[in-house]
Amino acid sequence: MTADTVQTFVANAERHHATVHRVARDEVAATVAESVDPPAVGVRLPWDLALPDSVATDPTPSELDAANTGVTAASLAVADYGTVVLESDAAGSESVSLFPERHVAVVRAGDVVPGMREAVGRLGDRLRDGASAVLATGPSATADMGELVIGAHGPREVEVVVVEGGDDE
Amino acid sequence: MSKPDSRAEKAARIAHLLETEGDAVAENTRGFNFARYDATEDLDDYEALKREARAIKEDAIERLPELLDDLRGAVEYRGGHLYVAEDAADANAYVSEVVDGANVVKSKSMTTEELELNEALEADGAHVTETDLGEWVLQLADEAPSHIVGPAIHKSREGIADLFAETFDLGDDERPETAEELTRFARERLLAEIREADVGVTGANFLTADSGSMALVTSEGNARKTVVVPDTHVAVAGVEKVVPTVEDLAPFVELIGRSGTGQDVTSYVSLFTPPTPSPPVDFDDADTPMAEPGTAAGDGASEPHPDREFHLVLVDNGRLAMREDEDLKETLYCIRCGACSNSCGNFQSVGGHAFGGETYSGGIATGWEAGVEGLDTAAEFNDLCTGCTRCVPACPVEIDIPWINTVVRDRVNRGADPGTFDPLVEGLTPDDEPAGLDPAKRLFGNFETLARLGSATAPLSNWGATLGPVRAAMDRWLGVARERELPAFERETLVDWFESRGGPRVSEGMARREAVLYPDVYTNHVAVDRGRAAVRTLEALGVRVTVPASAAVGSGRAPLSQGMIETARGKAERCVDALLPAVDAGRDVVVIEPSDLAAFDREYDRLVRDDDAERLAANSYEVLEYVFGLLENGADPGGLTAGDGEAVAYHAHCQQRTLGLEGHTVAVLDRLGYDVTTSETECCGMAGSFGYKSEYYALSMDVGEPLVEQFGDAGRVLASGTSCGEQLDALLGEPAEHPVEAVAPE
């Protein structure tokens, strides 16, 4: 994807109250380490990327419940909306991205697509194969208590780590 | 026979809701509605997106049986179960068997409200907790949703704080007060319930037949927890929610949040293909890793988790019959975004507890309730649609909601008890409607007859109508609000005036264009001044104007607003016969009353032959739209009255705005040097006969309140519609002028 697409993603994610870090592959672990509020749980990243030791993988329900931060991968991002696409998997990414008050999502720059139409287009075959995904934009929110409140059942804070300079670009 | 008691009861109920829920509903719906304008403006091609969304729903409903087969194949292939329930009892019995008295957490689902699923499960020994914050508040308060998207929008923050304190017996020091504290309190309480849950019940905004996936559009994250924590997931949705493919979701994802709450996208659009691969979160075994240790992101991402169970319950409950009903069918295209409620003047004032049935509320509710619950339920609130059409451009799937309301009103009229024949009203207003029709509807539907009598007997008729005993009788027998000033009929009609001054003044040879000024009933009999002003204005711009007596017939708009479709059809045919010869002779049709133009433009293709409707609509213009066109094409505005910087406040008629014609009036006034402020409200609240009815008078005035706030200090107020003018007169104490009266030559 072009640098402009990533730039658009950053602007729109920030508009939706997320924080974005653009880093090289070898900076990912350090950036994640700085982004977590311990205790942190996470799901091992694909793409040969390591998580810092401060993030406990293979969490139990108790650890999930106690964690302040959850770290997961995102398979896609949507520039026009600042959205990250979080796929469900056997490793428990759905729960890890949802329960803790802060969610840190790691996405490759090459997986940032311009619009919702491209994202849904890519998800077509994935869903027909049986995948599940959530298009997540910013933190959870509610307006049911009389005014807009950030953070309802899901995270109050969202940080996105965009990994640049890989083979995928 | 009239029903004075039920009118009084209805008025009292509305007054109570205005008092107790009106402020919260007004603030929230208007907030959503203004946000919708901003959010849809950002879309590159909003109209094309709406057309695409509609086409997908049209196709899906057309092919529904085939798509249901495909969906069943996809769900069962993954080991899930699909059950099509005939009615509420059938659906509830199926879900009860799955739940088997266990702990249930639910995310928001209007379909389960329709089924009264919670009550059924609880009767079977289950413990049910709503996890959407708004729904939970209602569950604690034992109230029904008042809005399909924001179920508790009628509740204030203070009211929720009191409810929590009372329900959980909280001392002063533990009582949450701010929205933040209330949210946190709810989150913690609900998380405790979610941890204990055995079954999660969700709705589904969309289902994709090709993959067996469901889309859930949410912001809180409770639906995700409901799906991921317990090992059993039951999704309940109407059969109409199926679309062919995942790719078909694209326009809806872009439209639904924008249309509903004015968000460009909600925090979460979940696309679950259940049973999902996520391991359940078993808090009974809280110290064992959820997943197989060592697994990474993406592992087994397309395999259902072996411990998961999934049931999709698709509910018919009248929907498949609606699919066969040419008029109610469009209701099935509805994506439940709530835009029709938010854009509705009456809904903004009184909310879904008045403007709704057993489950659904707002404009589209009439279609849902008529199809799902039956005409009697729909009849209870159907009158609250004034036909102002402000919901029409708001609907992301282009449903003609006012037409559905008109059709249901017609069916309600026809279902009325024929034993309640009232010879007085029947004699006054013969029409094609059934004997039991509500006398007030019959009166307003036959305004044309009344106006002809009124002019013929003026001023006596006007004097008689002001007498106390006459007003009391009108109130008692016809339900005409005593507070309303009645229209004063002119002895000399516009047609008479035009003839007596000698017909057209611009010669055929000198004419820039030739036009027929349509002498609508109101202009002809009551607001003759604006008719004279229109003639003078057009002549000053070189138009050869005629006002033929043959065209002095009602457009059918008045009976249509009462649901008297056959009467309207007769009038429409007569009107077409009167106006089309002029069109065939190359003349334009100029219309003063926006609701009549809207009838030609939006409704005649349902009442008269398609090609007649098209020809009339294509050659008809709103009077200031026509003036705008003349000026744009070089006509000299010198003969018109200039504004010289004078400040004017302008309220466009709701139907004129729906037709996209507000801007023409503003542009003409601007060009003539007026300093124009336009009204921000969706509707003045009068919307034709609505505000005359005694049971709705207070509501009508409440809807007009924002106009008082905005225009209260304005020196000169202009309004395009008759009813708007009357409402502004009642609200501001000064009659509003038609813009053409401002610009007409001295």
mmCIF file of N, CA, C and O in Angstrom, chain B residues 423-488:
data_model
loop_
_atom_site.group_PDB
_atom_site.id
_atom_site.type_symbol
_atom_site.label_atom_id
_atom_site.label_comp_id
_atom_site.label_asym_id
_atom_site.label_seq_id
_atom_site.Cartn_x
_atom_site.Cartn_y
_atom_site.Cartn_z
ATOM 1 N N PRO B 423 -75.021 10.015 9.523
ATOM 2 C CA PRO B 423 -75.651 10.610 8.337
ATOM 3 C C PRO B 423 -75.251 12.069 8.131
ATOM 4 O O PRO B 423 -75.152 12.531 6.999
ATOM 5 N N LEU B 424 -74.986 12.793 9.228
ATOM 6 C CA LEU B 424 -74.635 14.204 9.099
ATOM 7 C C LEU B 424 -73.375 14.367 8.263
ATOM 8 O O LEU B 424 -73.322 15.109 7.284
ATOM 9 N N VAL B 425 -72.336 13.636 8.669
ATOM 10 C CA VAL B 425 -71.063 13.766 7.979
ATOM 11 C C VAL B 425 -71.124 13.105 6.601
ATOM 12 O O VAL B 425 -70.598 13.625 5.627
ATOM 13 N N GLU B 426 -71.810 11.970 6.526
ATOM 14 C CA GLU B 426 -71.938 11.298 5.226
ATOM 15 C C GLU B 426 -72.544 12.248 4.197
ATOM 16 O O GLU B 426 -72.116 12.313 3.058
ATOM 17 N N GLY B 427 -73.585 12.973 4.636
ATOM 18 C CA GLY B 427 -74.288 13.848 3.704
ATOM 19 C C GLY B 427 -73.406 14.996 3.249
ATOM 20 O O GLY B 427 -73.424 15.396 2.088
ATOM 21 N N LEU B 428 -72.611 15.518 4.169
ATOM 22 C CA LEU B 428 -71.759 16.662 3.853
ATOM 23 C C LEU B 428 -70.664 16.280 2.870
ATOM 24 O O LEU B 428 -70.281 17.054 2.006
ATOM 25 N N THR B 429 -70.154 15.076 3.022
ATOM 26 C CA THR B 429 -68.956 14.726 2.280
ATOM 27 C C THR B 429 -69.053 13.368 1.626
ATOM 28 O O THR B 429 -68.450 12.409 2.094
ATOM 29 N N PRO B 430 -69.807 13.260 0.573
ATOM 30 C CA PRO B 430 -69.901 11.954 -0.073
ATOM 31 C C PRO B 430 -68.570 11.566 -0.708
ATOM 32 O O PRO B 430 -67.913 12.396 -1.326
ATOM 33 N N ASP B 431 -68.147 10.366 -0.539
ATOM 34 C CA ASP B 431 -66.882 9.926 -1.119
ATOM 35 C C ASP B 431 -66.910 8.415 -1.287
ATOM 36 O O ASP B 431 -67.949 7.796 -1.090
ATOM 37 N N ASP B 432 -65.792 7.869 -1.649
ATOM 38 C CA ASP B 432 -65.745 6.436 -1.938
ATOM 39 C C ASP B 432 -65.318 5.597 -0.743
ATOM 40 O O ASP B 432 -64.862 4.477 -0.895
ATOM 41 N N GLU B 433 -65.418 6.179 0.431
ATOM 42 C CA GLU B 433 -64.868 5.481 1.590
ATOM 43 C C GLU B 433 -65.963 4.749 2.349
ATOM 44 O O GLU B 433 -67.141 5.040 2.205
ATOM 45 N N PRO B 434 -65.563 3.806 3.199
ATOM 46 C CA PRO B 434 -66.542 3.006 3.933
ATOM 47 C C PRO B 434 -67.303 3.841 4.962
ATOM 48 O O PRO B 434 -66.831 4.879 5.416
ATOM 49 N N ALA B 435 -68.489 3.353 5.337
ATOM 50 C CA ALA B 435 -69.385 4.110 6.208
ATOM 51 C C ALA B 435 -68.786 4.387 7.583
ATOM 52 O O ALA B 435 -69.050 5.421 8.173
ATOM 53 N N GLY B 436 -67.993 3.490 8.098
ATOM 54 C CA GLY B 436 -67.515 3.660 9.464
ATOM 55 C C GLY B 436 -66.308 4.562 9.619
ATOM 56 O O GLY B 436 -65.789 4.744 10.713
ATOM 57 N N LEU B 437 -65.844 5.171 8.540
ATOM 58 C CA LEU B 437 -64.644 6.002 8.594
ATOM 59 C C LEU B 437 -64.773 7.094 9.646
ATOM 60 O O LEU B 437 -65.817 7.730 9.766
ATOM 61 N N ASP B 438 -63.696 7.301 10.385
ATOM 62 C CA ASP B 438 -63.651 8.342 11.401
ATOM 63 C C ASP B 438 -64.114 9.676 10.801
ATOM 64 O O ASP B 438 -63.616 10.107 9.767
ATOM 65 N N PRO B 439 -65.095 10.359 11.448
ATOM 66 C CA PRO B 439 -65.648 11.586 10.869
ATOM 67 C C PRO B 439 -64.603 12.680 10.665
ATOM 68 O O PRO B 439 -64.703 13.451 9.707
ATOM 69 N N ALA B 440 -63.620 12.760 11.561
ATOM 70 C CA ALA B 440 -62.598 13.790 11.394
ATOM 71 C C ALA B 440 -61.800 13.531 10.119
ATOM 72 O O ALA B 440 -61.508 14.444 9.342
ATOM 73 N N LYS B 441 -61.478 12.266 9.885
ATOM 74 C CA LYS B 441 -60.740 11.928 8.671
ATOM 75 C C LYS B 441 -61.575 12.285 7.455
ATOM 76 O O LYS B 441 -61.088 12.852 6.481
ATOM 77 N N ARG B 442 -62.869 11.956 7.542
ATOM 78 C CA ARG B 442 -63.733 12.239 6.399
ATOM 79 C C ARG B 442 -63.820 13.746 6.164
ATOM 80 O O ARG B 442 -63.776 14.206 5.025
ATOM 81 N N LEU B 443 -63.907 14.513 7.234
ATOM 82 C CA LEU B 443 -64.000 15.972 7.094
ATOM 83 C C LEU B 443 -62.752 16.511 6.392
ATOM 84 O O LEU B 443 -62.827 17.249 5.409
ATOM 85 N N PHE B 444 -61.561 16.150 6.911
ATOM 86 C CA PHE B 444 -60.327 16.706 6.344
ATOM 87 C C PHE B 444 -60.046 16.136 4.955
ATOM 88 O O PHE B 444 -59.494 16.808 4.099
ATOM 89 N N GLY B 445 -60.457 14.901 4.758
ATOM 90 C CA GLY B 445 -60.258 14.289 3.446
ATOM 91 C C GLY B 445 -61.116 14.934 2.371
ATOM 92 O O GLY B 445 -60.842 14.819 1.186
ATOM 93 N N ASN B 446 -62.172 15.602 2.799
ATOM 94 C CA ASN B 446 -63.077 16.242 1.844
ATOM 95 C C ASN B 446 -63.021 17.762 1.973
ATOM 96 O O ASN B 446 -64.017 18.441 1.754
ATOM 97 N N PHE B 447 -61.860 18.278 2.290
ATOM 98 C CA PHE B 447 -61.727 19.719 2.489
ATOM 99 C C PHE B 447 -62.194 20.489 1.253
ATOM 100 O O PHE B 447 -62.740 21.587 1.348
ATOM 101 N N GLU B 448 -62.017 19.886 0.098
ATOM 102 C CA GLU B 448 -62.417 20.545 -1.141
ATOM 103 C C GLU B 448 -63.910 20.890 -1.134
ATOM 104 O O GLU B 448 -64.315 22.004 -1.497
ATOM 105 N N THR B 449 -64.737 19.927 -0.728
ATOM 106 C CA THR B 449 -66.185 20.150 -0.672
ATOM 107 C C THR B 449 -66.507 21.267 0.308
ATOM 108 O O THR B 449 -67.308 22.167 0.035
ATOM 109 N N LEU B 450 -65.839 21.185 1.461
ATOM 110 C CA LEU B 450 -66.055 22.166 2.517
ATOM 111 C C LEU B 450 -65.686 23.564 2.018
ATOM 112 O O LEU B 450 -66.399 24.549 2.259
ATOM 113 N N ALA B 451 -64.549 23.647 1.315
ATOM 114 C CA ALA B 451 -64.064 24.938 0.836
ATOM 115 C C ALA B 451 -65.040 25.537 -0.170
ATOM 116 O O ALA B 451 -65.294 26.747 -0.163
ATOM 117 N N ARG B 452 -65.597 24.691 -1.024
ATOM 118 C CA ARG B 452 -66.530 25.218 -2.019
ATOM 119 C C ARG B 452 -67.773 25.778 -1.329
ATOM 120 O O ARG B 452 -68.226 26.867 -1.637
ATOM 121 N N LEU B 453 -68.264 25.032 -0.365
ATOM 122 C CA LEU B 453 -69.400 25.517 0.427
ATOM 123 C C LEU B 453 -69.040 26.797 1.180
ATOM 124 O O LEU B 453 -69.812 27.738 1.250
ATOM 125 N N GLY B 454 -67.825 26.786 1.730
ATOM 126 C CA GLY B 454 -67.369 27.917 2.543
ATOM 127 C C GLY B 454 -67.308 29.197 1.744
ATOM 128 O O GLY B 454 -67.778 30.255 2.183
ATOM 129 N N SER B 455 -66.732 29.147 0.542
ATOM 130 C CA SER B 455 -66.650 30.332 -0.295
ATOM 131 C C SER B 455 -68.034 30.786 -0.727
ATOM 132 O O SER B 455 -68.337 31.975 -0.730
ATOM 133 N N ALA B 456 -68.865 29.832 -1.052
ATOM 134 C CA ALA B 456 -70.202 30.172 -1.547
ATOM 135 C C ALA B 456 -71.015 30.887 -0.492
ATOM 136 O O ALA B 456 -71.848 31.732 -0.813
ATOM 137 N N THR B 457 -70.766 30.574 0.781
ATOM 138 C CA THR B 457 -71.582 31.148 1.847
ATOM 139 C C THR B 457 -70.822 32.178 2.677
ATOM 140 O O THR B 457 -71.321 32.656 3.687
ATOM 141 N N ALA B 458 -69.560 32.503 2.259
ATOM 142 C CA ALA B 458 -68.783 33.502 3.016
ATOM 143 C C ALA B 458 -69.462 34.865 2.856
ATOM 144 O O ALA B 458 -70.038 35.136 1.802
ATOM 145 N N PRO B 459 -69.381 35.749 3.857
ATOM 146 C CA PRO B 459 -68.670 35.597 5.138
ATOM 147 C C PRO B 459 -69.478 34.855 6.201
ATOM 148 O O PRO B 459 -68.977 34.620 7.288
ATOM 149 N N LEU B 460 -70.732 34.509 5.890
ATOM 150 C CA LEU B 460 -71.563 33.852 6.894
ATOM 151 C C LEU B 460 -70.894 32.595 7.442
ATOM 152 O O LEU B 460 -70.884 32.337 8.639
ATOM 153 N N SER B 461 -70.288 31.812 6.550
ATOM 154 C CA SER B 461 -69.663 30.553 6.960
ATOM 155 C C SER B 461 -68.536 30.808 7.959
ATOM 156 O O SER B 461 -68.379 30.075 8.932
ATOM 157 N N ASN B 462 -67.780 31.864 7.739
ATOM 158 C CA ASN B 462 -66.657 32.163 8.638
ATOM 159 C C ASN B 462 -67.161 32.605 10.009
ATOM 160 O O ASN B 462 -66.624 32.238 11.041
ATOM 161 N N TRP B 463 -68.235 33.418 9.982
ATOM 162 C CA TRP B 463 -68.809 33.908 11.232
ATOM 163 C C TRP B 463 -69.352 32.724 12.029
ATOM 164 O O TRP B 463 -69.088 32.569 13.204
ATOM 165 N N GLY B 464 -70.057 31.831 11.338
ATOM 166 C CA GLY B 464 -70.636 30.664 11.997
ATOM 167 C C GLY B 464 -69.567 29.798 12.638
ATOM 168 O O GLY B 464 -69.724 29.313 13.751
ATOM 169 N N ALA B 465 -68.461 29.665 11.931
ATOM 170 C CA ALA B 465 -67.410 28.771 12.410
ATOM 171 C C ALA B 465 -66.708 29.298 13.648
ATOM 172 O O ALA B 465 -66.031 28.556 14.344
ATOM 173 N N THR B 466 -66.864 30.613 13.918
ATOM 174 C CA THR B 466 -66.190 31.165 15.092
ATOM 175 C C THR B 466 -67.069 31.066 16.342
ATOM 176 O O THR B 466 -66.613 31.356 17.440
ATOM 177 N N LEU B 467 -68.334 30.742 16.177
ATOM 178 C CA LEU B 467 -69.238 30.714 17.326
ATOM 179 C C LEU B 467 -68.882 29.587 18.288
ATOM 180 O O LEU B 467 -68.594 28.477 17.865
ATOM 181 N N GLY B 468 -68.940 29.908 19.584
ATOM 182 C CA GLY B 468 -68.603 28.927 20.613
ATOM 183 C C GLY B 468 -69.323 27.594 20.447
ATOM 184 O O GLY B 468 -68.682 26.537 20.411
ATOM 185 N N PRO B 469 -70.647 27.614 20.343
ATOM 186 C CA PRO B 469 -71.359 26.326 20.246
ATOM 187 C C PRO B 469 -70.957 25.538 19.004
ATOM 188 O O PRO B 469 -70.878 24.310 19.039
ATOM 189 N N VAL B 470 -70.663 26.247 17.907
ATOM 190 C CA VAL B 470 -70.247 25.550 16.691
ATOM 191 C C VAL B 470 -68.903 24.870 16.923
ATOM 192 O O VAL B 470 -68.690 23.706 16.581
ATOM 193 N N ARG B 471 -67.973 25.617 17.552
ATOM 194 C CA ARG B 471 -66.650 25.042 17.824
ATOM 195 C C ARG B 471 -66.751 23.865 18.782
ATOM 196 O O ARG B 471 -66.054 22.867 18.633
ATOM 197 N N ALA B 472 -67.623 24.010 19.778
ATOM 198 C CA ALA B 472 -67.792 22.908 20.738
ATOM 199 C C ALA B 472 -68.303 21.661 20.018
ATOM 200 O O ALA B 472 -67.826 20.549 20.246
ATOM 201 N N ALA B 473 -69.242 21.869 19.115
ATOM 202 C CA ALA B 473 -69.797 20.720 18.382
ATOM 203 C C ALA B 473 -68.743 20.122 17.458
ATOM 204 O O ALA B 473 -68.615 18.896 17.334
ATOM 205 N N MET B 474 -67.953 20.994 16.833
ATOM 206 C CA MET B 474 -66.903 20.487 15.937
ATOM 207 C C MET B 474 -65.886 19.677 16.716
ATOM 208 O O MET B 474 -65.386 18.657 16.251
ATOM 209 N N ASP B 475 -65.582 20.164 17.904
ATOM 210 C CA ASP B 475 -64.629 19.457 18.753
ATOM 211 C C ASP B 475 -65.223 18.100 19.144
ATOM 212 O O ASP B 475 -64.595 17.056 18.958
ATOM 213 N N ARG B 476 -66.468 18.137 19.618
ATOM 214 C CA ARG B 476 -67.068 16.912 20.125
ATOM 215 C C ARG B 476 -67.300 15.877 19.024
ATOM 216 O O ARG B 476 -66.976 14.709 19.186
ATOM 217 N N TRP B 477 -67.844 16.329 17.911
ATOM 218 C CA TRP B 477 -68.243 15.373 16.883
ATOM 219 C C TRP B 477 -67.158 15.094 15.861
ATOM 220 O O TRP B 477 -67.088 14.016 15.299
ATOM 221 N N LEU B 478 -66.330 16.087 15.604
ATOM 222 C CA LEU B 478 -65.341 15.913 14.538
ATOM 223 C C LEU B 478 -63.910 15.905 15.055
ATOM 224 O O LEU B 478 -62.987 15.609 14.309
ATOM 225 N N GLY B 479 -63.741 16.242 16.314
ATOM 226 C CA GLY B 479 -62.392 16.247 16.868
ATOM 227 C C GLY B 479 -61.532 17.374 16.334
ATOM 228 O O GLY B 479 -60.327 17.230 16.194
ATOM 229 N N VAL B 480 -62.164 18.529 16.037
ATOM 230 C CA VAL B 480 -61.376 19.681 15.575
ATOM 231 C C VAL B 480 -61.017 20.520 16.797
ATOM 232 O O VAL B 480 -61.890 20.971 17.531
ATOM 233 N N ALA B 481 -59.705 20.701 16.996
ATOM 234 C CA ALA B 481 -59.235 21.387 18.196
ATOM 235 C C ALA B 481 -59.825 22.789 18.285
ATOM 236 O O ALA B 481 -59.767 23.554 17.333
ATOM 237 N N ARG B 482 -60.385 23.113 19.449
ATOM 238 C CA ARG B 482 -61.003 24.424 19.634
ATOM 239 C C ARG B 482 -59.981 25.554 19.592
ATOM 240 O O ARG B 482 -60.302 26.690 19.277
ATOM 241 N N GLU B 483 -58.721 25.215 19.943
ATOM 242 C CA GLU B 483 -57.682 26.251 20.001
ATOM 243 C C GLU B 483 -57.286 26.751 18.619
ATOM 244 O O GLU B 483 -56.739 27.838 18.479
ATOM 245 N N ARG B 484 -57.527 25.953 17.593
ATOM 246 C CA ARG B 484 -57.075 26.327 16.248
ATOM 247 C C ARG B 484 -57.999 27.360 15.614
ATOM 248 O O ARG B 484 -59.218 27.206 15.638
ATOM 249 N N GLU B 485 -57.384 28.352 14.990
ATOM 250 C CA GLU B 485 -58.169 29.266 14.190
ATOM 251 C C GLU B 485 -58.545 28.541 12.900
ATOM 252 O O GLU B 485 -57.705 27.866 12.305
ATOM 253 N N LEU B 486 -59.789 28.676 12.472
ATOM 254 C CA LEU B 486 -60.202 27.974 11.254
ATOM 255 C C LEU B 486 -59.914 28.841 10.034
ATOM 256 O O LEU B 486 -59.888 30.070 10.131
ATOM 257 N N PRO B 487 -59.703 28.221 8.900
ATOM 258 C CA PRO B 487 -59.450 29.015 7.698
ATOM 259 C C PRO B 487 -60.671 29.865 7.364
ATOM 260 O O PRO B 487 -61.804 29.422 7.494
ATOM 261 N N ALA B 488 -60.416 31.109 6.957
ATOM 262 C CA ALA B 488 -61.513 32.002 6.573
ATOM 263 C C ALA B 488 -61.655 31.951 5.054
ATOM 264 O O ALA B 488 -60.714 32.267 4.327
#
